[in-house]
Short mmCIF file of C-alpha atoms in Angstrom, two decimals:
data_model
loop_
_atom_site.label_atom_id
_atom_site.label_comp_id
_atom_site.label_asym_id
_atom_site.label_seq_id
_atom_site.Cartn_x
_atom_site.Cartn_y
_atom_site.Cartn_z
CA MET G 1150 30.14 -15.06 -19.91
CA ALA G 1151 31.94 -17.32 -17.42
CA LYS G 1152 29.93 -20.04 -15.65
CA GLN G 1153 27.33 -18.42 -13.44
CA GLU G 1154 25.76 -19.75 -10.28
CA ILE G 1155 22.21 -18.51 -10.07
CA ILE G 1156 19.80 -19.49 -7.33
CA LEU G 1157 16.28 -18.21 -6.84
CA LEU G 1158 14.64 -18.49 -3.42
CA ASP G 1159 10.92 -18.85 -4.01
CA VAL G 1160 7.59 -19.73 -2.41
CA TRP G 1161 4.67 -21.45 -4.16
CA ALA G 1162 2.28 -19.07 -5.98
CA ASN G 1163 4.22 -15.99 -4.95
CA MET G 1164 3.39 -13.30 -7.49
CA TYR G 1165 6.64 -11.45 -6.96
CA SER G 1166 8.77 -14.54 -7.60
CA MET G 1167 6.73 -15.00 -10.76
CA LYS G 1168 8.11 -11.71 -12.12
CA VAL G 1169 11.66 -12.86 -11.56
CA LYS G 1170 11.04 -16.26 -13.16
CA ILE G 1171 9.54 -14.60 -16.23
CA ALA G 1172 12.58 -12.30 -16.51
CA LEU G 1173 14.97 -15.25 -16.21
CA ALA G 1174 12.97 -17.20 -18.81
CA GLU G 1175 12.90 -14.25 -21.23
CA LYS G 1176 16.67 -14.08 -21.06
CA GLY G 1177 17.11 -17.86 -21.23
CA ILE G 1178 19.07 -17.92 -17.99
CA PRO G 1179 19.38 -21.31 -16.27
CA TYR G 1180 18.97 -21.23 -12.51
CA GLU G 1181 18.31 -23.40 -9.51
CA CYS G 1182 15.03 -22.76 -7.75
CA LYS G 1183 14.84 -23.41 -4.01
CA CYS G 1184 11.33 -23.42 -2.60
CA GLU G 1185 10.94 -22.01 0.89
CA ASP G 1186 8.39 -22.98 3.52
CA VAL G 1187 6.70 -19.74 4.58
CA ASN G 1188 6.06 -21.18 8.04
CA ASN G 1189 9.59 -22.44 8.49
CA LYS G 1190 12.01 -20.16 6.67
CA SER G 1191 15.51 -21.49 6.13
CA GLN G 1192 18.54 -19.93 7.76
CA PHE G 1193 19.85 -19.42 4.24
CA LEU G 1194 16.90 -17.16 3.37
CA LEU G 1195 17.27 -15.25 6.63
CA ASP G 1196 20.97 -14.74 5.89
CA MET G 1197 20.33 -13.68 2.29
CA ASN G 1198 17.48 -11.29 3.14
CA PRO G 1199 17.91 -10.24 6.77
CA VAL G 1200 15.87 -7.05 6.35
CA TYR G 1201 12.63 -8.48 4.98
CA LYS G 1202 13.18 -12.25 5.42
CA LYS G 1203 11.09 -12.77 2.28
CA VAL G 1204 11.24 -14.23 -1.19
CA PRO G 1205 12.11 -13.72 -3.94
CA VAL G 1206 15.85 -13.51 -3.48
CA LEU G 1207 18.18 -13.99 -6.42
CA ILE G 1208 21.67 -15.14 -5.52
CA HIS G 1209 24.14 -14.53 -8.31
CA ASN G 1210 27.58 -16.01 -7.73
CA GLY G 1211 26.97 -15.82 -4.00
CA LYS G 1212 25.69 -12.23 -3.94
CA PRO G 1213 22.03 -11.74 -2.95
CA ILE G 1214 19.64 -9.32 -4.63
CA CYS G 1215 16.24 -8.74 -2.99
CA GLU G 1216 12.94 -7.10 -3.98
CA SER G 1217 11.42 -8.39 -7.21
CA SER G 1218 11.46 -5.14 -9.22
CA ILE G 1219 15.10 -4.56 -8.28
CA ILE G 1220 15.98 -8.16 -9.19
CA VAL G 1221 14.33 -7.77 -12.60
CA GLU G 1222 16.29 -4.56 -13.31
CA TYR G 1223 19.48 -6.31 -12.22
CA ILE G 1224 18.78 -9.24 -14.56
CA ASP G 1225 18.15 -6.83 -17.44
CA GLU G 1226 21.41 -4.96 -16.79
CA VAL G 1227 23.66 -7.98 -16.33
CA TRP G 1228 22.21 -10.10 -19.14
CA ASN G 1229 21.88 -7.24 -21.55
CA ASP G 1230 22.71 -9.21 -24.70
CA LYS G 1231 19.18 -10.44 -25.35
CA ALA G 1232 15.48 -9.72 -24.79
CA PRO G 1233 15.78 -6.22 -23.30
CA LEU G 1234 13.08 -5.65 -20.71
CA PHE G 1235 13.49 -1.89 -20.51
CA PRO G 1236 13.32 0.70 -23.26
CA SER G 1237 16.76 2.09 -24.05
CA ASP G 1238 15.82 5.77 -23.68
CA PRO G 1239 15.76 7.35 -20.20
CA CYS G 1240 12.22 8.68 -20.65
CA GLY G 1241 10.89 5.24 -21.60
CA LYS G 1242 12.70 3.74 -18.60
CA ALA G 1243 11.25 6.35 -16.24
CA HIS G 1244 7.81 5.68 -17.67
CA ALA G 1245 8.18 1.93 -17.11
CA ARG G 1246 9.42 2.43 -13.54
CA PHE G 1247 6.56 4.83 -12.76
CA TRP G 1248 3.86 2.40 -13.91
CA ALA G 1249 5.54 -0.62 -12.33
CA ASP G 1250 5.60 1.28 -9.04
CA PHE G 1251 1.91 2.04 -9.53
CA ILE G 1252 1.12 -1.63 -10.19
CA ASN G 1253 3.18 -2.91 -7.26
CA LYS G 1254 1.78 -0.45 -4.76
CA LYS G 1255 -1.78 0.28 -5.85
CA LEU G 1256 -2.92 -2.98 -7.42
CA TYR G 1257 -1.40 -5.06 -4.66
CA GLN G 1258 -2.68 -2.96 -1.76
CA ILE G 1259 -6.16 -2.47 -3.14
CA GLY G 1260 -6.40 -6.02 -4.48
CA ARG G 1261 -5.59 -7.31 -1.02
CA LYS G 1262 -8.50 -5.33 0.41
CA LEU G 1263 -10.85 -7.22 -1.92
CA TYR G 1264 -10.30 -10.42 0.02
CA THR G 1265 -9.55 -9.05 3.47
CA THR G 1266 -12.25 -6.43 4.04
CA LYS G 1267 -16.02 -6.23 4.21
CA GLY G 1268 -18.78 -3.68 4.02
CA GLU G 1269 -18.00 -0.08 3.11
CA GLU G 1270 -14.25 -0.60 3.01
CA HIS G 1271 -14.72 -3.50 0.59
CA GLU G 1272 -17.03 -1.46 -1.62
CA ALA G 1273 -14.55 1.42 -1.74
CA ALA G 1274 -11.78 -1.03 -2.65
CA ARG G 1275 -13.90 -2.50 -5.47
CA ILE G 1276 -14.33 0.90 -7.05
CA GLU G 1277 -10.69 1.91 -6.56
CA PHE G 1278 -9.43 -1.39 -8.02
CA MET G 1279 -11.55 -0.93 -11.13
CA ASP G 1280 -10.26 2.65 -11.47
CA CYS G 1281 -6.67 1.33 -11.37
CA LEU G 1282 -7.43 -1.22 -14.07
CA LYS G 1283 -9.01 1.47 -16.25
CA LEU G 1284 -5.90 3.61 -15.86
CA LEU G 1285 -3.73 0.70 -16.96
CA GLU G 1286 -6.08 -0.05 -19.84
CA GLY G 1287 -5.71 3.58 -20.94
CA GLU G 1288 -1.94 3.33 -20.68
CA LEU G 1289 -1.89 0.18 -22.81
CA GLY G 1290 -4.18 1.60 -25.47
CA ASP G 1291 -4.09 -0.28 -28.77
CA LYS G 1292 -0.53 -1.48 -28.38
CA PRO G 1293 0.16 -5.21 -28.03
CA TYR G 1294 2.46 -4.49 -25.10
CA PHE G 1295 2.85 -1.49 -22.81
CA ALA G 1296 6.09 -0.33 -24.42
CA GLY G 1297 4.90 -1.05 -27.95
CA GLU G 1298 5.78 -4.08 -30.02
CA SER G 1299 7.97 -5.91 -27.52
CA PHE G 1300 7.26 -7.56 -24.19
CA GLY G 1301 8.88 -5.58 -21.41
CA TYR G 1302 9.21 -4.64 -17.76
CA LEU G 1303 5.72 -3.25 -17.37
CA ASP G 1304 4.01 -6.27 -18.94
CA LEU G 1305 6.10 -8.47 -16.69
CA SER G 1306 5.04 -6.44 -13.63
CA LEU G 1307 1.37 -6.93 -14.44
CA ILE G 1308 1.29 -10.60 -15.45
CA PRO G 1309 1.38 -11.99 -11.88
CA PHE G 1310 -1.64 -9.84 -11.01
CA TYR G 1311 -3.38 -11.11 -14.13
CA SER G 1312 -2.92 -14.64 -12.87
CA TRP G 1313 -4.70 -13.58 -9.68
CA PHE G 1314 -7.65 -12.03 -11.55
CA GLN G 1315 -9.94 -14.93 -10.80
CA VAL G 1316 -9.34 -14.29 -7.09
CA TYR G 1317 -10.05 -10.59 -7.53
CA GLU G 1318 -13.11 -11.37 -9.65
CA THR G 1319 -14.54 -13.70 -7.02
CA TYR G 1320 -13.83 -11.53 -3.98
CA GLY G 1321 -14.63 -8.30 -5.78
CA ASN G 1322 -17.90 -9.53 -7.28
CA TYR G 1323 -16.71 -8.43 -10.65
CA ASN G 1324 -17.43 -9.81 -14.05
CA PHE G 1325 -14.30 -8.72 -15.80
CA ASP G 1326 -14.70 -7.86 -19.42
CA LEU G 1327 -11.09 -8.42 -20.17
CA THR G 1328 -10.71 -6.10 -23.11
CA MET G 1329 -7.08 -5.43 -22.30
CA SER G 1330 -4.69 -7.61 -24.23
CA ALA G 1331 -2.30 -9.41 -21.94
CA PRO G 1332 0.67 -11.42 -23.14
CA SER G 1333 -0.03 -15.16 -22.99
CA MET W 827 19.76 22.84 -28.19
CA ALA W 828 19.67 23.85 -24.52
CA ASP W 829 17.63 21.64 -22.21
CA GLU W 830 14.47 23.10 -20.76
CA VAL W 831 14.09 21.81 -17.20
CA LYS W 832 11.24 22.74 -14.89
CA LEU W 833 10.41 21.33 -11.50
CA TYR W 834 6.88 21.51 -10.11
CA GLY W 835 7.37 21.31 -6.39
CA PHE W 836 6.64 22.70 -2.98
CA ARG W 837 9.33 24.32 -0.86
CA GLY W 838 9.31 22.29 2.29
CA SER W 839 8.59 18.94 0.66
CA PRO W 840 11.31 16.35 1.31
CA TYR W 841 10.31 14.56 -1.89
CA GLY W 842 10.77 17.65 -4.02
CA CYS W 843 14.04 18.18 -2.19
CA ARG W 844 15.31 14.81 -3.39
CA VAL W 845 14.93 15.96 -6.97
CA GLU W 846 16.55 19.34 -6.32
CA ILE W 847 19.58 17.67 -4.73
CA ALA W 848 19.94 15.41 -7.78
CA LEU W 849 19.69 18.41 -10.13
CA ASN W 850 22.27 20.30 -8.05
CA LEU W 851 24.64 17.31 -8.10
CA LYS W 852 24.59 17.34 -11.88
CA GLY W 853 24.82 21.13 -12.06
CA ILE W 854 21.55 21.42 -14.01
CA GLU W 855 19.81 24.77 -14.25
CA TYR W 856 16.09 24.58 -13.80
CA GLU W 857 13.01 26.67 -13.20
CA PHE W 858 11.23 25.95 -9.93
CA ILE W 859 7.46 26.28 -9.99
CA GLN W 860 5.94 26.49 -6.53
CA GLU W 861 2.63 24.69 -6.27
CA ASP W 862 -0.16 25.54 -3.85
CA LEU W 863 -0.99 22.07 -2.53
CA SER W 864 -4.46 23.16 -1.44
CA ASP W 865 -5.17 24.46 -4.96
CA LYS W 866 -3.11 22.45 -7.44
CA SER W 867 -2.49 23.98 -10.82
CA ALA W 868 -4.07 22.64 -13.98
CA ASP W 869 -0.55 22.00 -15.26
CA LEU W 870 0.37 19.75 -12.32
CA ILE W 871 -2.80 17.72 -12.76
CA LYS W 872 -2.15 17.45 -16.48
CA TYR W 873 1.45 16.32 -15.99
CA ASN W 874 0.73 13.90 -13.14
CA PRO W 875 -2.86 12.82 -13.69
CA VAL W 876 -2.39 9.52 -11.85
CA HIS W 877 -1.22 10.82 -8.47
CA LYS W 878 -1.72 14.60 -8.88
CA LYS W 879 1.32 15.17 -6.67
CA ILE W 880 4.61 16.99 -6.67
CA PRO W 881 7.40 16.66 -7.55
CA VAL W 882 7.05 16.54 -11.32
CA LEU W 883 10.08 17.16 -13.49
CA MET W 884 9.45 18.54 -16.95
CA HIS W 885 12.34 17.90 -19.31
CA ASN W 886 11.92 19.44 -22.74
CA GLY W 887 8.15 19.19 -22.32
CA LYS W 888 8.08 15.58 -21.07
CA PRO W 889 6.82 14.98 -17.50
CA ILE W 890 8.41 12.52 -15.09
CA SER W 891 6.88 11.89 -11.65
CA GLU W 892 7.62 9.96 -8.43
CA SER W 893 10.70 11.38 -6.75
CA LEU W 894 12.96 8.31 -6.93
CA VAL W 895 11.97 7.64 -10.55
CA VAL W 896 12.88 11.28 -11.29
CA VAL W 897 16.24 10.97 -9.51
CA GLU W 898 17.14 7.86 -11.54
CA TYR W 899 16.02 9.64 -14.71
CA ILE W 900 18.33 12.56 -13.90
CA ASP W 901 21.20 10.11 -13.41
CA ASP W 902 20.39 8.38 -16.73
CA VAL W 903 20.22 11.59 -18.76
CA TRP W 904 22.98 13.76 -17.35
CA LYS W 905 26.51 12.42 -16.95
CA GLY W 906 28.90 13.99 -14.46
CA VAL W 907 28.64 13.17 -10.76
CA PRO W 908 27.12 9.66 -10.53
CA ILE W 909 24.07 9.19 -8.30
CA LEU W 910 23.97 5.42 -8.68
CA PRO W 911 26.96 3.05 -8.57
CA ARG W 912 28.07 1.66 -11.92
CA ASP W 913 28.48 -1.95 -10.75
CA ALA W 914 25.19 -3.83 -11.26
CA HIS W 915 25.17 -5.47 -7.84
CA GLU W 916 26.07 -2.27 -6.03
CA LYS W 917 23.36 -0.49 -8.02
CA ALA W 918 20.82 -3.10 -6.92
CA ARG W 919 21.95 -2.63 -3.31
CA ALA W 920 21.48 1.14 -3.56
CA ARG W 921 18.01 0.70 -5.04
CA PHE W 922 17.17 -1.79 -2.29
CA TRP W 923 18.07 0.65 0.48
CA ALA W 924 16.30 3.56 -1.22
CA LYS W 925 13.16 1.43 -1.47
CA PHE W 926 13.55 0.30 2.14
CA ILE W 927 13.67 3.92 3.27
CA ASP W 928 10.44 4.69 1.40
CA ASP W 929 8.54 1.46 2.07
CA LYS W 930 9.56 0.64 5.63
CA CYS W 931 11.61 3.26 7.38
CA ILE W 932 9.73 6.48 6.70
CA PRO W 933 6.26 4.95 7.31
CA ALA W 934 7.45 3.58 10.67
CA VAL W 935 8.88 6.99 11.57
CA PHE W 936 5.62 8.69 10.55
CA LYS W 937 3.73 6.32 12.83
CA ALA W 938 6.04 7.11 15.75
CA LEU W 939 5.61 10.85 15.16
CA GLY W 940 1.85 10.59 14.62
CA SER W 941 1.48 8.73 17.90
CA HIS W 942 3.45 11.52 19.61
CA GLY W 943 6.12 9.08 20.72
CA GLN W 944 4.09 6.06 21.79
CA GLU W 945 6.59 3.48 23.04
CA GLN W 946 5.75 0.62 20.69
CA ALA W 947 5.66 2.88 17.63
CA VAL W 948 9.02 4.44 18.52
CA ALA W 949 10.54 0.99 19.08
CA GLU W 950 9.36 -0.16 15.65
CA ALA W 951 10.73 2.96 13.98
CA GLN W 952 14.05 2.49 15.74
CA GLU W 953 14.16 -1.13 14.56
CA GLN W 954 14.05 0.12 10.97
CA LEU W 955 16.55 2.90 11.62
CA GLN W 956 18.96 0.32 13.04
CA PHE W 957 19.23 -1.27 9.60
CA LEU W 958 20.39 2.07 8.22
CA GLU W 959 22.78 2.62 11.13
CA ASN W 960 24.39 -0.74 10.32
CA GLU W 961 24.46 -0.05 6.59
CA LEU W 962 26.57 3.10 7.01
CA LYS W 963 29.48 0.87 8.05
CA GLY W 964 31.72 3.69 9.22
CA ASN W 965 31.36 5.62 5.96
CA LYS W 966 30.58 9.31 5.85
CA PHE W 967 27.66 8.68 3.51
CA PHE W 968 25.72 5.66 2.25
CA GLY W 969 27.51 6.31 -1.03
CA GLY W 970 30.92 6.22 0.68
CA ASP W 971 32.83 9.51 0.42
CA ASN W 972 30.06 11.11 -1.64
CA ILE W 973 26.28 11.09 -1.47
CA ASN W 974 24.37 8.68 -3.68
CA LEU W 975 20.78 7.56 -4.28
CA VAL W 976 20.44 6.16 -0.75
CA ASP W 977 21.54 9.39 0.93
CA ILE W 978 19.17 11.35 -1.30
CA SER W 979 16.30 8.98 -0.44
CA ALA W 980 16.96 9.54 3.26
CA THR W 981 16.68 13.34 3.02
CA TYR W 982 13.57 13.32 5.22
CA LEU W 983 15.47 11.55 8.00
CA ALA W 984 18.37 13.99 7.80
CA TYR W 985 16.36 17.16 8.27
CA TRP W 986 12.60 16.87 8.47
CA LEU W 987 12.63 14.24 11.22
CA GLY W 988 14.62 16.51 13.52
CA GLY W 989 12.16 19.34 12.96
CA ALA W 990 9.19 17.10 13.76
CA GLU W 991 10.91 15.69 16.85
CA GLU W 992 11.54 19.18 18.16
CA ALA W 993 7.96 20.25 17.45
CA ILE W 994 6.43 17.28 19.26
CA GLY W 995 9.04 17.07 22.01
CA ILE W 996 10.14 13.50 21.39
CA LYS W 997 13.28 11.82 20.12
CA VAL W 998 13.28 8.85 17.74
CA LEU W 999 16.72 9.15 16.08
CA THR W 1000 18.71 9.39 19.31
CA LYS W 1001 22.47 9.97 19.34
CA ASP W 1002 23.20 7.18 21.79
CA LYS W 1003 21.35 4.52 19.74
CA PHE W 1004 22.32 5.94 16.34
CA PRO W 1005 25.71 7.65 16.56
CA LYS W 1006 26.61 7.00 12.89
CA LEU W 1007 23.22 8.11 11.58
CA THR W 1008 23.34 11.24 13.74
CA GLU W 1009 26.72 12.15 12.27
CA TRP W 1010 25.43 11.30 8.78
CA CYS W 1011 22.53 13.75 9.25
CA GLU W 1012 24.97 16.52 10.10
CA ASN W 1013 27.27 15.71 7.16
CA PHE W 1014 24.37 15.40 4.72
CA VAL W 1015 22.63 18.68 5.50
CA ASN W 1016 25.96 20.49 5.24
CA CYS W 1017 26.62 19.28 1.68
CA GLN W 1018 26.61 22.21 -0.70
CA THR W 1019 24.15 20.47 -3.02
CA VAL W 1020 21.74 19.89 -0.12
CA LYS W 1021 22.03 23.08 1.98
CA ASP W 1022 20.30 25.43 -0.44
CA THR W 1023 17.31 23.14 -0.92
CA LEU W 1024 16.34 23.16 2.76
CA ILE W 1025 13.78 25.54 4.26
CA PRO W 1026 14.81 27.36 7.46
CA ARG W 1027 14.51 25.15 10.53
CA GLU W 1028 12.24 27.55 12.41
CA ILE W 1029 9.69 27.43 9.58
CA LEU W 1030 9.85 23.63 9.56
CA VAL W 1031 9.35 23.38 13.33
CA ALA W 1032 6.46 25.88 13.22
CA PHE W 1033 4.81 23.84 10.47
CA TYR W 1034 5.12 20.65 12.50
CA LYS W 1035 3.89 22.31 15.68
CA LYS W 1036 0.73 23.25 13.83
CA ARG W 1037 0.46 19.84 12.17
CA PHE W 1038 0.85 17.89 15.40
CA GLY W 1039 -1.34 20.26 17.43
CA LYS W 1040 1.51 21.63 19.50
CA ALA W 1041 1.27 25.25 18.38
#
């Protein structure tokens, strides 16, 4: 592959940027990381992501790609010579996309309620969050990774939430018995 | 071995419609199973235990759910008319706009409709629609000369929105603000692969009149 210019626009502790960084690391892709100030976004970020004005944004040879799950799929398609993140069969891919969508929407939305709500709404969120985790636990089963023996897209989608578990534990008044195996 | 393709859906659902359009584009024969959404079948719950929603595509006994996941699956499995661009960056762009339609555009439109045209809600919906107006860039469809994933994702905007607007008596997607989108709606609903999936307009409007308390 000819010399590539790869820039990642990022913000500290952003769980979505984390997914992209893991994907880039899995593929061994060198890149330049530019950290944005959430309270003072650069014109560059606004130009690269005019719709959402958010990180992460991957800029590959001058072309921007936005939305973390879309960036990860792009990385997997372009750098397809090593560490595949998706299963090769369409059914496996659909499965991975379905669960990643579940993680991104449900875990994020409900997890957010754990530290932004009180009272009945908080209690309902606690129960719903635990239900989501149980569903994921069921999906993982006895396998080391969601797709089987190899680390993949779904594991990558969940890791950033795993790194926030202490937050969820504190605000959700949980005592997580982390029986699910998560990649280190 | 012939493929066995079944679609659990509901006639009148824009999400089920997305899948039917994709199947039509590829020329796939399928069995449509109409669900009663107030009394979902045991099969639907078995095949989509997480969300318990339509549409669910069954392909040779394997279930796939979430309309845009199903559409991409159809494009992966069956060759022929492409639904996604082949170039990786263009593919990412198409996915971005499809996700934007689902995550931002349609929710803002729902809010405008639900508020029966409250000024602020309509303004916010129109702000999102403006992105799509700009993205058309003088093309007939988001996919250029032919429909692609983005057009399919925007099915609700092309047909259902108009029905809801008529039922409530408001206008969100106006011709003067959105001339390209208005023309796109007309072109899209007249595509052969789309036409047959749509329920008659009078049924749609009657449904929305009841839903929004205008009946």
